[in-house]
Amino acid sequence: MTALADHYLTDLHHRLYTPPLHHDLRHHTAPPELARLTHVLTRYHDQIATGFGLSQPNTAWVRDAAHRAGTLIKQAEHLLGPPATIETPQSALAAQLRAASIALGCGLDLLSTHFPTAPEQATTANADVIAAPDTARALLHQLSTHTATLGHLAYGTTTPANQAGPLLLKAAVLTRIYSENHTSPSITAIPVHHTPDRIPPQAGETNDQALTGIDASIHRLSNPTSATFVTTWRYLARAAAIICDLNHKTIRQLIYRINELNQPDHLPATKQAEFDLRHLRAAWKNIVRRWDTHIGHHGHPANGPATDAGDLIIRLGRLIHTDPAWTPSPRSSPHLKPPHQLAPTLTHAAQLATITLKTIEACNTLAAHHHAAINDAATLYVLDRHKKYPTHLPRVPASAHELSTRYKTAKTKGHQAITTLTQAIQAIAPEVGSDIEEAHLIAHRTTVANQHEAALAATEFPTSIQEFLNQSESKSETTSPPATSRNSKEPPRL
């Protein structure tokens, strides 16, 4: 019976981030079925916490874990609402959850038949085996997987049922830890988080060297340590547009490869990711066009963020182009590596898609810091206007508002691309691994960042744009923007 429940719940786990399941979870029929299944898990943990009514030595820690996890699961059950009482489930998802509930419930009933329910009844020969520490630990370990799946499913439901998600995941982690063997692990030093040093691109890099360099550039680009100015913001916008163009080409090649491998089930999610990347590329191109209307401040800034963006572009380009010395210039070879060379297996395809996902997150970080870019551009506008019309009051130019809108659009498109590409990676390589875990971490990080931004939407920034412009205008006699060369070589156009 537990094997049958495993079949249903494993299938749901593999489809966690697919749009159809996400839609079904938001239907009103999902929480009652989740509550029904959660109640079955509560019964399991209660039985393990009491040792099925038998006193067994060396099981105190297993019982304690089951009791603590059971308390969390009961709280989650309360948040999910009353369990389903109708005989026929009203959706495919409800039917799967009902089948898993019945299978797990029957399994527990079969186990309970080995233990007495009345004083005159005797236990069976298998009762001691079922209540033994090793058996209890193995059962707890299996239940932790099911509890985690329920937690992820609960996250996709509507409020307040989705609040059961964190409780179920905490219970799953607790039971997983206590279900492992209690051998004290060796102490492992944890490296201190820091921004890595720059790794300049070299000719003839191996694949591992290229990936290490890409990771370093992404970390540095997401945590800039040097000051930026209009020239930098302008350059970074163009760099992000080029990165998104390379990412779009990469995912398009992966679609061809999935076709070659005759894996049509993986195509819908990957094609949706390609579609969203196309729109993300267009959003960054619109930002570049807006920056192109500003006079001056062209060229390649001599600072860290611009250099890191250039390194990232070169390595991404060499990763997918046939030319090992590829650089972003009009004379560069446009020939891409054939799909079978780019991704020999689906595992390689998932790795390449994860690299793309990380670069999208880096571009999203640039879009999230657009307020500084707009302040810089608007300040220059006000100072220039003040020289021409010294009696006029400063005002935020319309171009700044338009630039702000375009950056916000790019951030929204980037979030959408991260979501769909995570789903594509899950479809390509559903087995748990470093790529899947990293993809889920990026998707979760993006979601949390958006929720935090939404919470701050009703409040003004510490210094509003208008106040910032007023301060800049009052200091215009003593402050002037750094001079830049108009003859500097501009980055390659798309």
Short mmCIF file of N, CA and C in Angstrom, two decimals, residues 128-235:
data_model
loop_
_atom_site.label_atom_id
_atom_site.label_comp_id
_atom_site.label_asym_id
_atom_site.label_seq_id
_atom_site.Cartn_x
_atom_site.Cartn_y
_atom_site.Cartn_z
N ASP A 128 6.61 -6.78 17.46
CA ASP A 128 7.88 -6.27 17.96
C ASP A 128 8.77 -5.74 16.84
N VAL A 129 8.69 -6.39 15.69
CA VAL A 129 9.49 -5.94 14.54
C VAL A 129 9.01 -4.58 14.06
N ILE A 130 7.68 -4.38 14.01
CA ILE A 130 7.12 -3.11 13.54
C ILE A 130 7.47 -1.97 14.48
N ALA A 131 7.47 -2.23 15.78
CA ALA A 131 7.74 -1.19 16.77
C ALA A 131 9.22 -1.03 17.07
N ALA A 132 10.10 -1.84 16.48
CA ALA A 132 11.53 -1.77 16.73
C ALA A 132 12.12 -0.44 16.26
N PRO A 133 13.24 0.01 16.85
CA PRO A 133 13.83 1.30 16.48
C PRO A 133 14.16 1.43 15.00
N ASP A 134 14.76 0.37 14.42
CA ASP A 134 15.14 0.46 13.01
C ASP A 134 13.91 0.60 12.11
N THR A 135 12.86 -0.16 12.42
CA THR A 135 11.64 -0.07 11.62
C THR A 135 10.99 1.30 11.76
N ALA A 136 10.93 1.81 12.99
CA ALA A 136 10.33 3.13 13.22
C ALA A 136 11.12 4.21 12.49
N ARG A 137 12.46 4.09 12.51
CA ARG A 137 13.28 5.08 11.83
C ARG A 137 13.06 5.02 10.32
N ALA A 138 12.97 3.80 9.76
CA ALA A 138 12.75 3.66 8.32
C ALA A 138 11.38 4.21 7.92
N LEU A 139 10.37 3.97 8.74
CA LEU A 139 9.03 4.47 8.45
C LEU A 139 9.01 5.99 8.53
N LEU A 140 9.69 6.53 9.53
CA LEU A 140 9.75 7.98 9.69
C LEU A 140 10.46 8.63 8.50
N HIS A 141 11.50 7.95 8.00
CA HIS A 141 12.24 8.47 6.85
C HIS A 141 11.34 8.52 5.61
N GLN A 142 10.57 7.47 5.40
CA GLN A 142 9.65 7.43 4.26
C GLN A 142 8.57 8.51 4.38
N LEU A 143 8.05 8.68 5.57
CA LEU A 143 7.01 9.69 5.79
C LEU A 143 7.54 11.10 5.58
N SER A 144 8.83 11.32 5.84
CA SER A 144 9.39 12.67 5.67
C SER A 144 9.31 13.11 4.22
N THR A 145 9.51 12.17 3.29
CA THR A 145 9.41 12.49 1.86
C THR A 145 7.99 12.89 1.49
N HIS A 146 7.01 12.13 1.99
CA HIS A 146 5.62 12.46 1.70
C HIS A 146 5.22 13.79 2.34
N THR A 147 5.70 14.04 3.54
CA THR A 147 5.37 15.30 4.21
C THR A 147 5.95 16.49 3.44
N ALA A 148 7.18 16.34 2.93
CA ALA A 148 7.79 17.42 2.15
C ALA A 148 7.00 17.69 0.87
N THR A 149 6.56 16.62 0.20
CA THR A 149 5.75 16.80 -1.01
C THR A 149 4.46 17.55 -0.70
N LEU A 150 3.81 17.17 0.39
CA LEU A 150 2.59 17.87 0.80
C LEU A 150 2.88 19.34 1.12
N GLY A 151 4.03 19.61 1.72
CA GLY A 151 4.39 20.99 2.02
C GLY A 151 4.51 21.83 0.77
N HIS A 152 5.19 21.28 -0.25
CA HIS A 152 5.33 22.01 -1.53
C HIS A 152 3.97 22.20 -2.20
N LEU A 153 3.12 21.20 -2.12
CA LEU A 153 1.78 21.32 -2.71
C LEU A 153 0.97 22.38 -1.97
N ALA A 154 1.08 22.40 -0.65
CA ALA A 154 0.32 23.38 0.14
C ALA A 154 0.74 24.81 -0.19
N TYR A 155 2.03 25.01 -0.51
CA TYR A 155 2.51 26.33 -0.88
C TYR A 155 1.75 26.88 -2.10
N GLY A 156 1.32 26.00 -2.98
CA GLY A 156 0.65 26.44 -4.20
C GLY A 156 -0.82 26.75 -4.04
N THR A 157 -1.39 26.51 -2.86
CA THR A 157 -2.80 26.77 -2.65
C THR A 157 -3.03 28.23 -2.29
N THR A 158 -4.28 28.61 -2.13
CA THR A 158 -4.62 29.98 -1.79
C THR A 158 -4.58 30.19 -0.27
N THR A 159 -4.57 31.46 0.14
CA THR A 159 -4.58 31.80 1.57
C THR A 159 -5.92 31.42 2.19
N PRO A 160 -5.98 30.87 3.42
CA PRO A 160 -4.85 30.66 4.35
C PRO A 160 -4.24 29.27 4.27
N ALA A 161 -4.73 28.44 3.32
CA ALA A 161 -4.23 27.07 3.24
C ALA A 161 -2.73 27.03 2.95
N ASN A 162 -2.24 28.03 2.18
CA ASN A 162 -0.81 27.99 1.82
C ASN A 162 0.10 28.19 3.02
N GLN A 163 -0.45 28.67 4.16
CA GLN A 163 0.35 28.83 5.36
C GLN A 163 0.71 27.48 5.99
N ALA A 164 0.06 26.42 5.52
CA ALA A 164 0.41 25.08 6.00
C ALA A 164 1.73 24.60 5.42
N GLY A 165 2.14 25.19 4.30
CA GLY A 165 3.37 24.77 3.63
C GLY A 165 4.60 24.80 4.53
N PRO A 166 4.92 25.95 5.17
CA PRO A 166 6.11 26.00 6.03
C PRO A 166 6.07 25.00 7.17
N LEU A 167 4.88 24.79 7.76
CA LEU A 167 4.78 23.84 8.88
C LEU A 167 5.09 22.42 8.42
N LEU A 168 4.55 22.04 7.27
CA LEU A 168 4.79 20.68 6.76
C LEU A 168 6.26 20.48 6.39
N LEU A 169 6.89 21.50 5.81
CA LEU A 169 8.30 21.37 5.46
C LEU A 169 9.18 21.29 6.70
N LYS A 170 8.83 22.04 7.75
CA LYS A 170 9.58 21.93 9.00
C LYS A 170 9.45 20.53 9.58
N ALA A 171 8.24 19.99 9.52
CA ALA A 171 8.04 18.62 10.02
C ALA A 171 8.85 17.62 9.21
N ALA A 172 8.90 17.84 7.89
CA ALA A 172 9.65 16.93 7.02
C ALA A 172 11.14 16.97 7.34
N VAL A 173 11.68 18.16 7.54
CA VAL A 173 13.10 18.29 7.88
C VAL A 173 13.39 17.63 9.22
N LEU A 174 12.51 17.84 10.19
CA LEU A 174 12.70 17.25 11.52
C LEU A 174 12.73 15.73 11.46
N THR A 175 11.75 15.13 10.78
CA THR A 175 11.71 13.68 10.71
C THR A 175 12.85 13.12 9.87
N ARG A 176 13.28 13.86 8.85
CA ARG A 176 14.40 13.38 8.04
C ARG A 176 15.68 13.34 8.87
N ILE A 177 15.90 14.37 9.66
CA ILE A 177 17.12 14.41 10.49
C ILE A 177 17.12 13.27 11.50
N TYR A 178 16.00 13.07 12.19
CA TYR A 178 15.95 12.07 13.25
C TYR A 178 15.81 10.65 12.71
N SER A 179 15.51 10.51 11.42
CA SER A 179 15.40 9.17 10.85
C SER A 179 16.74 8.66 10.33
N GLU A 180 17.75 9.54 10.30
CA GLU A 180 19.08 9.12 9.88
C GLU A 180 19.76 8.41 11.04
N ASN A 181 20.82 7.65 10.72
CA ASN A 181 21.59 6.99 11.77
C ASN A 181 22.23 8.03 12.67
N HIS A 182 22.27 7.79 13.98
CA HIS A 182 22.79 8.76 14.92
C HIS A 182 24.30 8.63 15.10
N THR A 183 25.03 8.61 14.03
CA THR A 183 26.48 8.62 14.10
C THR A 183 26.95 10.05 14.00
N SER A 184 27.73 10.50 14.96
CA SER A 184 28.15 11.90 14.99
C SER A 184 29.00 12.22 13.77
N PRO A 185 28.59 13.19 12.96
CA PRO A 185 29.37 13.54 11.77
C PRO A 185 30.62 14.31 12.15
N SER A 186 31.61 14.24 11.31
CA SER A 186 32.82 15.01 11.53
C SER A 186 32.53 16.49 11.29
N ILE A 187 33.28 17.35 11.96
CA ILE A 187 33.07 18.79 11.83
C ILE A 187 33.73 19.26 10.54
N THR A 188 32.95 19.94 9.71
CA THR A 188 33.45 20.44 8.43
C THR A 188 33.47 21.96 8.46
N ALA A 189 34.58 22.52 8.08
CA ALA A 189 34.69 23.98 8.06
C ALA A 189 33.83 24.54 6.93
N ILE A 190 33.09 25.61 7.23
CA ILE A 190 32.26 26.26 6.22
C ILE A 190 33.01 27.48 5.71
N PRO A 191 33.23 27.57 4.39
CA PRO A 191 33.98 28.72 3.86
C PRO A 191 33.21 30.02 4.08
N VAL A 192 33.93 31.07 4.40
CA VAL A 192 33.33 32.38 4.60
C VAL A 192 32.84 32.92 3.26
N HIS A 193 31.60 33.46 3.25
CA HIS A 193 31.05 34.01 2.02
C HIS A 193 31.81 35.29 1.65
N HIS A 194 32.28 35.37 0.45
CA HIS A 194 33.00 36.56 0.00
C HIS A 194 32.86 36.69 -1.50
N THR A 195 33.12 37.88 -1.98
CA THR A 195 33.10 38.11 -3.42
C THR A 195 34.39 37.59 -4.03
N PRO A 196 34.31 36.66 -4.99
CA PRO A 196 35.54 36.07 -5.54
C PRO A 196 36.34 37.08 -6.35
N ASP A 197 37.62 36.80 -6.50
CA ASP A 197 38.47 37.64 -7.35
C ASP A 197 38.09 37.44 -8.81
N ARG A 198 38.39 38.44 -9.60
CA ARG A 198 38.11 38.36 -11.03
C ARG A 198 39.00 37.30 -11.68
N ILE A 199 38.40 36.54 -12.60
CA ILE A 199 39.14 35.55 -13.38
C ILE A 199 39.05 35.96 -14.84
N PRO A 200 40.06 36.63 -15.38
CA PRO A 200 39.98 37.10 -16.77
C PRO A 200 39.85 35.93 -17.75
N PRO A 201 39.06 36.07 -18.80
CA PRO A 201 38.93 35.01 -19.81
C PRO A 201 40.27 34.75 -20.49
N GLN A 202 40.57 33.47 -20.69
CA GLN A 202 41.81 33.07 -21.36
C GLN A 202 41.48 32.23 -22.59
N ALA A 203 42.33 32.30 -23.57
CA ALA A 203 42.14 31.46 -24.76
C ALA A 203 42.37 30.00 -24.40
N GLY A 204 41.54 29.11 -24.94
CA GLY A 204 41.70 27.68 -24.73
C GLY A 204 41.26 27.19 -23.36
N GLU A 205 40.33 27.86 -22.71
CA GLU A 205 39.84 27.41 -21.41
C GLU A 205 39.08 26.10 -21.54
N THR A 206 39.23 25.23 -20.55
CA THR A 206 38.42 24.03 -20.51
C THR A 206 37.00 24.39 -20.09
N ASN A 207 36.09 23.43 -20.23
CA ASN A 207 34.71 23.69 -19.87
C ASN A 207 34.58 24.03 -18.39
N ASP A 208 35.30 23.30 -17.54
CA ASP A 208 35.26 23.57 -16.10
C ASP A 208 35.82 24.95 -15.77
N GLN A 209 36.89 25.35 -16.44
CA GLN A 209 37.46 26.67 -16.21
C GLN A 209 36.49 27.77 -16.64
N ALA A 210 35.82 27.54 -17.76
CA ALA A 210 34.85 28.52 -18.24
C ALA A 210 33.69 28.67 -17.25
N LEU A 211 33.20 27.54 -16.74
CA LEU A 211 32.08 27.59 -15.79
C LEU A 211 32.49 28.27 -14.48
N THR A 212 33.72 28.01 -14.03
CA THR A 212 34.21 28.68 -12.83
C THR A 212 34.29 30.19 -13.04
N GLY A 213 34.78 30.59 -14.22
CA GLY A 213 34.86 32.01 -14.53
C GLY A 213 33.50 32.66 -14.63
N ILE A 214 32.52 31.94 -15.21
CA ILE A 214 31.15 32.47 -15.31
C ILE A 214 30.56 32.68 -13.92
N ASP A 215 30.75 31.70 -13.03
CA ASP A 215 30.23 31.83 -11.66
C ASP A 215 30.87 33.03 -10.95
N ALA A 216 32.17 33.21 -11.15
CA ALA A 216 32.85 34.33 -10.50
C ALA A 216 32.30 35.67 -11.00
N SER A 217 32.11 35.78 -12.31
CA SER A 217 31.58 37.03 -12.88
C SER A 217 30.17 37.32 -12.38
N ILE A 218 29.35 36.26 -12.29
CA ILE A 218 27.97 36.43 -11.82
C ILE A 218 27.96 36.92 -10.37
N HIS A 219 28.79 36.32 -9.51
CA HIS A 219 28.84 36.74 -8.11
C HIS A 219 29.33 38.18 -7.99
N ARG A 220 30.33 38.53 -8.77
CA ARG A 220 30.88 39.88 -8.70
C ARG A 220 29.88 40.90 -9.24
N LEU A 221 29.18 40.52 -10.31
CA LEU A 221 28.21 41.43 -10.91
C LEU A 221 27.02 41.64 -9.99
N SER A 222 26.67 40.62 -9.21
CA SER A 222 25.55 40.74 -8.28
C SER A 222 25.93 41.46 -6.99
N ASN A 223 27.24 41.62 -6.75
CA ASN A 223 27.71 42.31 -5.54
C ASN A 223 28.80 43.31 -5.90
N PRO A 224 28.46 44.38 -6.64
CA PRO A 224 29.49 45.33 -7.08
C PRO A 224 30.14 46.03 -5.90
N THR A 225 31.44 46.25 -6.02
CA THR A 225 32.18 46.88 -4.93
C THR A 225 32.71 48.26 -5.30
N SER A 226 32.57 48.69 -6.55
CA SER A 226 33.07 49.99 -6.96
C SER A 226 31.91 50.90 -7.35
N ALA A 227 32.16 52.20 -7.31
CA ALA A 227 31.12 53.18 -7.62
C ALA A 227 30.75 53.13 -9.11
N THR A 228 29.51 53.50 -9.38
CA THR A 228 29.03 53.50 -10.76
C THR A 228 28.53 54.88 -11.13
N PHE A 229 28.49 55.13 -12.45
CA PHE A 229 27.98 56.41 -12.93
C PHE A 229 27.20 56.16 -14.21
N VAL A 230 26.75 57.22 -14.86
CA VAL A 230 25.89 57.06 -16.03
C VAL A 230 26.56 56.20 -17.09
N THR A 231 27.85 56.40 -17.31
CA THR A 231 28.55 55.60 -18.32
C THR A 231 28.46 54.12 -17.99
N THR A 232 28.57 53.78 -16.70
CA THR A 232 28.49 52.38 -16.29
C THR A 232 27.08 51.84 -16.48
N TRP A 233 26.07 52.60 -16.04
CA TRP A 233 24.69 52.12 -16.19
C TRP A 233 24.34 51.91 -17.65
N ARG A 234 24.81 52.82 -18.49
CA ARG A 234 24.54 52.70 -19.92
C ARG A 234 25.19 51.44 -20.48
N TYR A 235 26.42 51.20 -20.09
CA TYR A 235 27.15 50.03 -20.57
C TYR A 235 26.52 48.74 -20.05
#
